[in-house]
Short mmCIF file of C-alpha atoms and ligand atoms in Angstrom, two decimals:
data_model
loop_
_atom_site.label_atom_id
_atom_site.label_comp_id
_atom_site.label_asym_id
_atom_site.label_seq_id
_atom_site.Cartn_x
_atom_site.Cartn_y
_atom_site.Cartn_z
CA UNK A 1 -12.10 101.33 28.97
CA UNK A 2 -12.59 98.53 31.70
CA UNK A 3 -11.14 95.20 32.06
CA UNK A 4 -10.29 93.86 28.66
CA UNK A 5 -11.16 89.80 28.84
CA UNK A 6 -9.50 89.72 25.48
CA UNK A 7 -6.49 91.05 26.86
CA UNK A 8 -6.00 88.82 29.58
CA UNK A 9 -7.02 85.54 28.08
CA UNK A 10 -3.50 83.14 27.80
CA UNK A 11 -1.40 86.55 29.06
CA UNK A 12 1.67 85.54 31.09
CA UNK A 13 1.65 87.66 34.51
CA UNK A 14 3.95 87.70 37.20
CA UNK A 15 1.99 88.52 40.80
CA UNK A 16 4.16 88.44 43.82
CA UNK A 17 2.06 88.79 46.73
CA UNK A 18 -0.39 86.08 45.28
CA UNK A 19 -1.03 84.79 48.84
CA UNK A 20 -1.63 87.92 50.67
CA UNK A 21 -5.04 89.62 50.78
CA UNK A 22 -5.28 91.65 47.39
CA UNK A 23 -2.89 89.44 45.88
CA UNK A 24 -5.33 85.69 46.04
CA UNK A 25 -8.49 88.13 44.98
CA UNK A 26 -6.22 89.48 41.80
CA UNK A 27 -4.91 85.70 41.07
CA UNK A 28 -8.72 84.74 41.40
CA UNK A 29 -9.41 87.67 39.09
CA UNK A 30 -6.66 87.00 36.53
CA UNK A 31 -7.38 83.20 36.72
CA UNK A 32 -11.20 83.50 35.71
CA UNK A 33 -10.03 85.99 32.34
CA UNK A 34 -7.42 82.98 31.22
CA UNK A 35 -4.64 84.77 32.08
CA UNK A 36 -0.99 81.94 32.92
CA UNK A 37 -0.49 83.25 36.24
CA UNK A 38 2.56 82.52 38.27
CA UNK A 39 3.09 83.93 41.86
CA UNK A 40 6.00 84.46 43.94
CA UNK A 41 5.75 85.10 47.35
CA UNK A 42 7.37 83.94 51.05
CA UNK A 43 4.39 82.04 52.28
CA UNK A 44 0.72 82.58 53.36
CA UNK A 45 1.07 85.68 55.43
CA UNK A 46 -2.46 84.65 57.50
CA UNK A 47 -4.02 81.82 58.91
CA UNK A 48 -6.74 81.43 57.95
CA UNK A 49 -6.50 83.11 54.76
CA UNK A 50 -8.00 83.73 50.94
CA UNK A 51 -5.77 81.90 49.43
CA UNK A 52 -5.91 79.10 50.87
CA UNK A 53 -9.88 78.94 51.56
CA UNK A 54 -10.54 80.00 47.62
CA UNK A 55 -8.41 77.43 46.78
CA UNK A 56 -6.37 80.07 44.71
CA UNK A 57 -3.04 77.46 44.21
CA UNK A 58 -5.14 75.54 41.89
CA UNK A 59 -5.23 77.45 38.86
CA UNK A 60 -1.90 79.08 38.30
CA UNK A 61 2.05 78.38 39.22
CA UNK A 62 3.61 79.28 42.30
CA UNK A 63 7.37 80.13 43.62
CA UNK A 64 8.03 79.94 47.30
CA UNK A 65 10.84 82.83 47.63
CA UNK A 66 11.56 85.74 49.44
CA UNK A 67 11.53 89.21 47.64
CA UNK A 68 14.76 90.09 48.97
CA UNK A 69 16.61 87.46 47.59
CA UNK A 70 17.70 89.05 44.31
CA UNK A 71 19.02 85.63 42.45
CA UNK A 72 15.61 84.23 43.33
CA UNK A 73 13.52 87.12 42.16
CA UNK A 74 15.20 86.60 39.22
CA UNK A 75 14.40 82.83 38.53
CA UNK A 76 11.31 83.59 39.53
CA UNK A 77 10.85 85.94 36.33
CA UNK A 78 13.22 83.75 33.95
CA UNK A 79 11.30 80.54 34.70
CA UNK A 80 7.90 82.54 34.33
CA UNK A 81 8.84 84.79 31.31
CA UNK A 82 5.77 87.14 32.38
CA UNK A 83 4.34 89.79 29.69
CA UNK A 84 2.78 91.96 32.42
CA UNK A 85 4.49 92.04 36.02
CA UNK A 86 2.36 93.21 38.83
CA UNK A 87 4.28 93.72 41.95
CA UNK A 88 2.22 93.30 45.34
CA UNK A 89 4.60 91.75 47.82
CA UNK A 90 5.56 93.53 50.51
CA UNK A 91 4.88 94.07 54.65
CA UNK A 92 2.11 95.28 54.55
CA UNK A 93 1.45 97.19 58.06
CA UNK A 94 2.02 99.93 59.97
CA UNK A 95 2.08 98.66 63.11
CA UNK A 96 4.52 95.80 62.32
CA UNK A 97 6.81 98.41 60.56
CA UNK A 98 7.25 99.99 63.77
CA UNK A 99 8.11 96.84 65.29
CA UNK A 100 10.44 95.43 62.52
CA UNK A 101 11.71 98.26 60.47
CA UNK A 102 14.73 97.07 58.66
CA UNK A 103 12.65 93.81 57.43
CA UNK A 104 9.75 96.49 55.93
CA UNK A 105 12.02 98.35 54.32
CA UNK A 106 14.25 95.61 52.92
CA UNK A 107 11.19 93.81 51.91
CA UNK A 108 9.45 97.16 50.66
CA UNK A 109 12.00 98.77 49.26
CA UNK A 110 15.04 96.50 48.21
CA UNK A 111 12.41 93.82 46.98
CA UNK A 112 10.65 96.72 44.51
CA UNK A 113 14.48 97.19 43.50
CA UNK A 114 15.25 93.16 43.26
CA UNK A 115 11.82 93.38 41.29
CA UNK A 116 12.47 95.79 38.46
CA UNK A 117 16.32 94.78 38.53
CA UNK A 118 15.27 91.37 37.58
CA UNK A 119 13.24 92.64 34.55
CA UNK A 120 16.04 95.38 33.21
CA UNK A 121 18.02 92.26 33.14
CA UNK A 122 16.27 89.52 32.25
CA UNK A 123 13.61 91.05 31.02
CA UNK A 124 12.76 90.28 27.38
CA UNK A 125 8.97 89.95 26.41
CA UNK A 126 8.17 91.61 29.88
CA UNK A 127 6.12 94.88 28.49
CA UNK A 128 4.42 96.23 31.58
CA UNK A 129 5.17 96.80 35.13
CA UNK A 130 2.89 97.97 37.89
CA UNK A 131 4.45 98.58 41.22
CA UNK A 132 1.59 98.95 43.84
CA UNK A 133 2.31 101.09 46.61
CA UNK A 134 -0.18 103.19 48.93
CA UNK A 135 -1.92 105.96 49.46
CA UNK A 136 0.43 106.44 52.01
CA UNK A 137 3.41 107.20 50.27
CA UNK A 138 2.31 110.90 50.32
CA UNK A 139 4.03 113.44 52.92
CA UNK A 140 0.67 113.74 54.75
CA UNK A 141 -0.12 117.20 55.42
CA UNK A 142 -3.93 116.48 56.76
CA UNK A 143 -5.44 118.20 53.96
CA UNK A 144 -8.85 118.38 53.90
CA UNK A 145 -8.41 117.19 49.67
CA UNK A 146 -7.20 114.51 47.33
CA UNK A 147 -3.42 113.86 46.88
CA UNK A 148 -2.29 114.26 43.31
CA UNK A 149 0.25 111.73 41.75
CA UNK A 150 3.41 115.07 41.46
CA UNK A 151 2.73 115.88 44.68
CA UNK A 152 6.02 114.78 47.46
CA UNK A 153 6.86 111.21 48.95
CA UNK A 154 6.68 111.21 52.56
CA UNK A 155 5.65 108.95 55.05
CA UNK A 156 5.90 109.27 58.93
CA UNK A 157 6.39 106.15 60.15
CA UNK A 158 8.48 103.02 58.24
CA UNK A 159 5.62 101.70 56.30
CA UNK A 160 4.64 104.75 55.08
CA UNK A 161 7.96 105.69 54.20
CA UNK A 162 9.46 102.20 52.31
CA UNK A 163 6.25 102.72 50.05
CA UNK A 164 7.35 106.88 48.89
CA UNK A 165 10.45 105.34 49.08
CA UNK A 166 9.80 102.48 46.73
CA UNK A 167 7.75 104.87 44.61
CA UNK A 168 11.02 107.26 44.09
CA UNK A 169 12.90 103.63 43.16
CA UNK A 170 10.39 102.91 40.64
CA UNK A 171 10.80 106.78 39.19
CA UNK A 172 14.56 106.34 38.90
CA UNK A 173 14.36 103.19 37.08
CA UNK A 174 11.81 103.92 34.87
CA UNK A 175 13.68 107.28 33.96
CA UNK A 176 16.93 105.47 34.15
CA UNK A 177 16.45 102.02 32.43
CA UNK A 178 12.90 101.62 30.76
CA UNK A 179 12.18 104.82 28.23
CA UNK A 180 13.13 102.71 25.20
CA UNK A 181 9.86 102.91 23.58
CA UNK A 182 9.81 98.96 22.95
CA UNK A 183 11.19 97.95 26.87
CA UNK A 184 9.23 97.61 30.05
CA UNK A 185 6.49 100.16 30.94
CA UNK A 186 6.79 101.06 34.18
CA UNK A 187 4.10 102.55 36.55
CA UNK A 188 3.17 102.91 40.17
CA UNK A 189 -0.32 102.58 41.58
CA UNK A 190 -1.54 104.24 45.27
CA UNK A 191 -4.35 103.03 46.66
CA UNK A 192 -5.57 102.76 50.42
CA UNK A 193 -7.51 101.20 52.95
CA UNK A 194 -9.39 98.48 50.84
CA UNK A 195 -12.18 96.13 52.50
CA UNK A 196 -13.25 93.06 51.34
CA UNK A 197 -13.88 89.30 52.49
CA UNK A 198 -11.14 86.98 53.02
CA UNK A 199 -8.93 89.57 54.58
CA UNK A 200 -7.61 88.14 57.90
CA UNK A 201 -4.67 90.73 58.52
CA UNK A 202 -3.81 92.02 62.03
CA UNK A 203 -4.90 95.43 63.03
CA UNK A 204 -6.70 96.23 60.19
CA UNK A 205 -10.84 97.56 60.61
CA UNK A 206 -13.05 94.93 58.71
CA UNK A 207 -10.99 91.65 59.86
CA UNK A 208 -11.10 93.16 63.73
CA UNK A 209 -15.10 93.52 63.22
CA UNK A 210 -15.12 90.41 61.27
CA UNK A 211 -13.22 88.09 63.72
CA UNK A 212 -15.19 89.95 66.46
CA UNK A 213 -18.16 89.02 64.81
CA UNK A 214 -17.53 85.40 63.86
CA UNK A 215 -15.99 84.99 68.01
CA UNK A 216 -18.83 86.67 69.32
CA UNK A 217 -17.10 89.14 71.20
CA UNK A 218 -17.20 93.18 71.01
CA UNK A 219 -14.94 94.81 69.22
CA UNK A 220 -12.38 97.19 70.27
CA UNK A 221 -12.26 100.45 67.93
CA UNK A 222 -9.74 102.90 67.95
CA UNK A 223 -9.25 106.38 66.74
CA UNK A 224 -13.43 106.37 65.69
CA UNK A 225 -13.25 109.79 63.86
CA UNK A 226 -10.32 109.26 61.50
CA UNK A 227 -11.25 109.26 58.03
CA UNK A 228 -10.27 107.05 55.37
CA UNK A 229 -11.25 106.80 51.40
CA UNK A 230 -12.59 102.97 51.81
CA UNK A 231 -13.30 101.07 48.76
CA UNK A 232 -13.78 97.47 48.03
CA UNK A 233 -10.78 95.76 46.68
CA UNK A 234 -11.90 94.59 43.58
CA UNK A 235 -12.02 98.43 42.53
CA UNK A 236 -8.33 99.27 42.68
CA UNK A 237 -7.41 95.78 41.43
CA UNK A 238 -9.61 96.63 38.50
CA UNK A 239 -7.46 99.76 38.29
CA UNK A 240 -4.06 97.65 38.16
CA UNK A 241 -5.44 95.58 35.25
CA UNK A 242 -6.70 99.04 33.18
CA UNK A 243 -3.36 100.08 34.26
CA UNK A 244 -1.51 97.29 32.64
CA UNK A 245 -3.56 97.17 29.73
CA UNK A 246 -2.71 100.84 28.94
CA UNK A 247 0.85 100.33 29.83
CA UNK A 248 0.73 97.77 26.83
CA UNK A 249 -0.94 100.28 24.53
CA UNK A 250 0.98 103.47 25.28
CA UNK A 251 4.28 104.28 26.87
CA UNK A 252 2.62 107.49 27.76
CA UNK A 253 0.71 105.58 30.55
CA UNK A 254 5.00 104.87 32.16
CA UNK A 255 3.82 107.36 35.32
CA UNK A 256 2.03 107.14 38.56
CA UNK A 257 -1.90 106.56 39.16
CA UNK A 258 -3.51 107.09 42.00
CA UNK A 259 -6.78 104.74 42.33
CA UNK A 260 -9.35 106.06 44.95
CA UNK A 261 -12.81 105.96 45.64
CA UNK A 262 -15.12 109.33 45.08
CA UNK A 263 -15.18 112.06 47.86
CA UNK A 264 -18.28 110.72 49.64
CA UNK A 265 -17.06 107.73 50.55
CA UNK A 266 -13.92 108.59 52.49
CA UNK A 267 -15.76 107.85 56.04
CA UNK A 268 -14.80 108.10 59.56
CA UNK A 269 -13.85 104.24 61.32
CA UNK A 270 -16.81 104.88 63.13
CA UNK A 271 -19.09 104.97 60.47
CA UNK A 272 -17.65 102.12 58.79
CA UNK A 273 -17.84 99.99 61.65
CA UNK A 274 -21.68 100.49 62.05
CA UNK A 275 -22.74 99.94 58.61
CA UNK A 276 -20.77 96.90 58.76
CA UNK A 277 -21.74 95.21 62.05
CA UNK A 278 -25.25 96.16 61.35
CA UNK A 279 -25.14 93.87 58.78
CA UNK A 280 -24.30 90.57 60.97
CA UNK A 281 -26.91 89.10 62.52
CA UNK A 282 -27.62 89.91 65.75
CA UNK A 283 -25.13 93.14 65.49
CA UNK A 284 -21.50 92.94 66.61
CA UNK A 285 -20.86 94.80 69.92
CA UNK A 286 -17.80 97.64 69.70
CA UNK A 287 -16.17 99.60 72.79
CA UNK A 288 -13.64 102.23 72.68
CA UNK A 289 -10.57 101.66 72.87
CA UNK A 290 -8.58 104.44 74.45
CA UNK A 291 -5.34 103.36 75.02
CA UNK A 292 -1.99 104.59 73.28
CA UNK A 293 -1.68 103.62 70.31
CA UNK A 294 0.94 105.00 67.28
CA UNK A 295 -0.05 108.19 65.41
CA UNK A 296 -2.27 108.16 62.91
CA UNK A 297 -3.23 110.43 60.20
CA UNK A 298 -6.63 111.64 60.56
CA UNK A 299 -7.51 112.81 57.30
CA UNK A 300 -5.94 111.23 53.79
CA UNK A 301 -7.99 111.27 50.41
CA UNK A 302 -6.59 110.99 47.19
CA UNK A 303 -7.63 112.38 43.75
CA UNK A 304 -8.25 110.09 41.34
CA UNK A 305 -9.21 112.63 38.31
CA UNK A 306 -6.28 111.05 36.32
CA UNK A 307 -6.93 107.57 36.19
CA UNK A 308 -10.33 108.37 35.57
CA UNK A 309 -9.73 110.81 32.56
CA UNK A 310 -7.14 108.87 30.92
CA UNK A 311 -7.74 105.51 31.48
CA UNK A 312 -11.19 105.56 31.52
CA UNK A 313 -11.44 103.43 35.34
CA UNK A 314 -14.16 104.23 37.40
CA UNK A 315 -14.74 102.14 40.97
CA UNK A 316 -17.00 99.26 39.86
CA UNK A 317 -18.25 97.98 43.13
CA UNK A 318 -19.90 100.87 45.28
CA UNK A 319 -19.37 101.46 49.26
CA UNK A 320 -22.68 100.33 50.52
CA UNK A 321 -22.23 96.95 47.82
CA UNK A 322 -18.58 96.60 48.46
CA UNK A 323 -19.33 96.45 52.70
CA UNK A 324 -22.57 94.44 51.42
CA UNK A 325 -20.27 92.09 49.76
CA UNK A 326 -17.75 91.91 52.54
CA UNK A 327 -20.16 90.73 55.87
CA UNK A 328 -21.84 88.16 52.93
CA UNK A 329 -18.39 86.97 52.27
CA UNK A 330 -17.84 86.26 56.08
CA UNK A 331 -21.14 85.38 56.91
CA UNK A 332 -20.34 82.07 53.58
CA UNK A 333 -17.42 81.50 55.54
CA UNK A 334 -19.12 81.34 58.90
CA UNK A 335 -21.94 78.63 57.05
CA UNK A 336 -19.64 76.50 55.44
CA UNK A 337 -20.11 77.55 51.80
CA UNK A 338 -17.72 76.52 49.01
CA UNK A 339 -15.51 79.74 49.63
CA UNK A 340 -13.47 79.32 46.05
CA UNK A 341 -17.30 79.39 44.27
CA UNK A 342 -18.31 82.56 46.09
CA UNK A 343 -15.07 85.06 45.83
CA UNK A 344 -15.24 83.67 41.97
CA UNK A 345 -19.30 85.22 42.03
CA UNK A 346 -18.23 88.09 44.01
CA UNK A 347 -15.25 88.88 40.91
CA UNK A 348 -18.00 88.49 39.02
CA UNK A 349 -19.83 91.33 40.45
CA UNK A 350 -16.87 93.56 38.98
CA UNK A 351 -17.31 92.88 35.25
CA UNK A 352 -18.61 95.43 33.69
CA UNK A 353 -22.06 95.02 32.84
CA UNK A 354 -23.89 96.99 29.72
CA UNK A 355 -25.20 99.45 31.86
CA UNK A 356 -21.83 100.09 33.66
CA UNK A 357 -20.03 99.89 30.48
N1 NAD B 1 -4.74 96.02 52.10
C1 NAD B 1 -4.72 97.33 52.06
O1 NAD B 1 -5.63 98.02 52.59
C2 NAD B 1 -3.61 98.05 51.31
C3 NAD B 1 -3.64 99.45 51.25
C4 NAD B 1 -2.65 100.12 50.54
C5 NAD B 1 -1.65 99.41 49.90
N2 NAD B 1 -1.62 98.05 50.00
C6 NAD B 1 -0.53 97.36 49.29
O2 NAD B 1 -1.07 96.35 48.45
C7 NAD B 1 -0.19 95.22 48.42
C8 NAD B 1 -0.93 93.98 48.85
O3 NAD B 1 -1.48 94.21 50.15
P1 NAD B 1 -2.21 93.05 50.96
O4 NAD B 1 -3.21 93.70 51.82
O5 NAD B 1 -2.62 91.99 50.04
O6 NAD B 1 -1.00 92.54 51.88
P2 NAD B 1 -0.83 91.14 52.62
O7 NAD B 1 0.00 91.41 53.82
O8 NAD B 1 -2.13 90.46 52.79
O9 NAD B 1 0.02 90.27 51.59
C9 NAD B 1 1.37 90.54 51.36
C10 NAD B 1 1.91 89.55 50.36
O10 NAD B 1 3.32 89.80 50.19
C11 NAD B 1 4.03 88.61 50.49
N3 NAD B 1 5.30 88.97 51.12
C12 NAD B 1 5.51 89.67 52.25
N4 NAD B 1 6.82 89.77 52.49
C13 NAD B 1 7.45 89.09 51.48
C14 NAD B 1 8.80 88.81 51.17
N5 NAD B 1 9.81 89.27 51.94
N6 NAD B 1 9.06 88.09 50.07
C15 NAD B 1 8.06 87.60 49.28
N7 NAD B 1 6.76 87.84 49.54
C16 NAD B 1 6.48 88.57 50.62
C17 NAD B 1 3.13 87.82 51.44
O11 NAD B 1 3.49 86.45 51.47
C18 NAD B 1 1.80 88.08 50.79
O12 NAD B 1 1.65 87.27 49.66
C19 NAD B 1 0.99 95.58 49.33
O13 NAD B 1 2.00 96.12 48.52
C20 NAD B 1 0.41 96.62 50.25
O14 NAD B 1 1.41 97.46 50.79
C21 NAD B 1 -2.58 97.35 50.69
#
């Protein structure tokens, strides 16, 4: 089973986080299957950004609001009367966790909350729920193997934390309010460490190299060895939408997924970085840097076996392809090409195609 066009076409979704990073790619995504997409979210988070260089306001409704504002969450979801609500919103990074706390976990945890509140009470014709968390939700133990879905919430600093938390909010409700067979299906999906063009987020490893590469200046790279399962972002966005789709079929799919890439390619930083700045012309120039930054997990991979067994996703853009994809996507950017035209081809790429199928 892969992306169901059929399924999409005139669906009404719910996205908040429509302006962030993964959030304009999905609307892109959702927009070119016909789905009536209306996003809520508190602004573009970057500048520049996706959504606003894709032109992704154009095709679908949005709401200005801030996820924890309960009474707006929900007037967000009465005036859009979604079918499928895919919940992305939220602060996004570690480092800024550590700086603002409170707002990550009022916006990580009390908006998931707001979120599925809205939909146990206003929720008629809503049928499926994905709440999309991280792979860091797990209580890192620096195994040297995947994460399952049963195994503990955890989380060592705030980020980490408000996403096992919002995982064990999601668990209560769905156990709590949503196991009548014809309510809301509820599930969670963990995924981690996605690359892809258009991402222009602090502190993250492609949109360093990238904005190094585009200034012209070296790029600083810390903690080289750690190793993350990379994956382009269309892969666990297609997972989100197999995800949903299932959720509509079955109740039995209510649960949590995780949605990683295979063994080889979790990669050290280092190795990403070189594959990737070997790509821009002329090479992009890194140093060390050295200095003290928070802890980090070295090692965190997560097992994937059940969303490929019973919902039939696999990763449709590869690692090589999906880094490919990514420098081409800056590289349009850097040239002046029609940026909405060429994340729309680059979707494309993710359709299955008979011999993927
Ligand atoms: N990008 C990654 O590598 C990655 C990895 C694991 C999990 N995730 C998760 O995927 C989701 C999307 O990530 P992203 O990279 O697109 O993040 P992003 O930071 O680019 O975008 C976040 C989105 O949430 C919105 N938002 C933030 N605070 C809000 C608030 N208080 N009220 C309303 N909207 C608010 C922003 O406006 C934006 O639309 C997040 O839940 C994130 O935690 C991302």
């Amino acid at each position: 089973m892969g992306v169901d066009p059929g399924f999409w076409r005139g669906r009404r979704v719910l996205l908040t986080g429509h302006t962030g990073f993964k959030g304009a790619w999905l609307a892109l995504w959702l927009q070119s299957l016909g789905a009536r997409v209306t996003g809520l979210a508190n602004g573009v988070p970057t500048q520049p950004s996706l959504y606003e260089l894709a032109r992704v306001a154009d095709g679908m409704d949005s709401v200005e609001g801030d996820v924890r504002d309960a009474a707006l969450v929900a007037a967000a979801l009465g005036r859009a009367r979604p079918e499928v609500v895919i919940h992305m919103a939220a602060q996004s990074l570690v480092r800024r966790s550590l700086e603002q706390p409170r707002e990550t976990y009022e916006t990580n945890v009390i908006g998931t909350v707001n979120v599925l509140d809205a939909a146990r009470v206003n929720g008629d014709g809503v049928r499926a729920i994905v709440v999309v968390t991280s792979d860091k939700c797990y209580e890192n133990r620096e195994w040297e193997w995947g994460y399952r879905e049963d195994e503990p919430m955890g989380g060592h600093d705030p980020y980490s934390s408000s996403k096992g938390a919002a995982e064990l909010v999601t668990a209560a409700y769905r156990r709590s309010f949503f196991s009548a067979p014809d309510g809301p299906r509820v599930a969670s999906a963990r995924a981690g460490n996605v690359i892809g063009g258009g991402d222009f987020s602090a502190d993250r490893l492609l949109p360093d190299l990238m904005r190094a590469a585009l200034a012209g200046e070296a790029m600083r790279v810390r903690n080289p060895s750690s190793i993350r399962p990379w994956q382009h972002v269309l892969n666990p966005l297609g997972g989100y939408l197999v995800l949903a789709q299932a959720l509509w079929g079955s109740p039995e799919h209510a649960r949590a997924w995780n949605f990683g890439p295979p063994e080889q390619d979790a990669r050290t930083v280092h190795w990403l970085v070189q594959r990737a700045g070997a790509l821009w012309p002329g090479g992009v120039r890194c140093t060390l840097d050295d200095g003290l930054h928070p802890p980090e997990a070295r090692q965190l991979k997560l097992d994937s076996s059940r969303a490929r067994a019973r919902l039939g996703w696999e990763p449709v853009v590869g690692l090589e392809e999906g880094i490919e994809q990514t420098v081409r996507w800056y590289l349009g950017l850097k040239e002046g090409a029609d940026m909405h035209t060429l994340t729309l081809d680059q979707v494309a790429c993710a359709r299955p195609t008979p011999a993927r199928a």
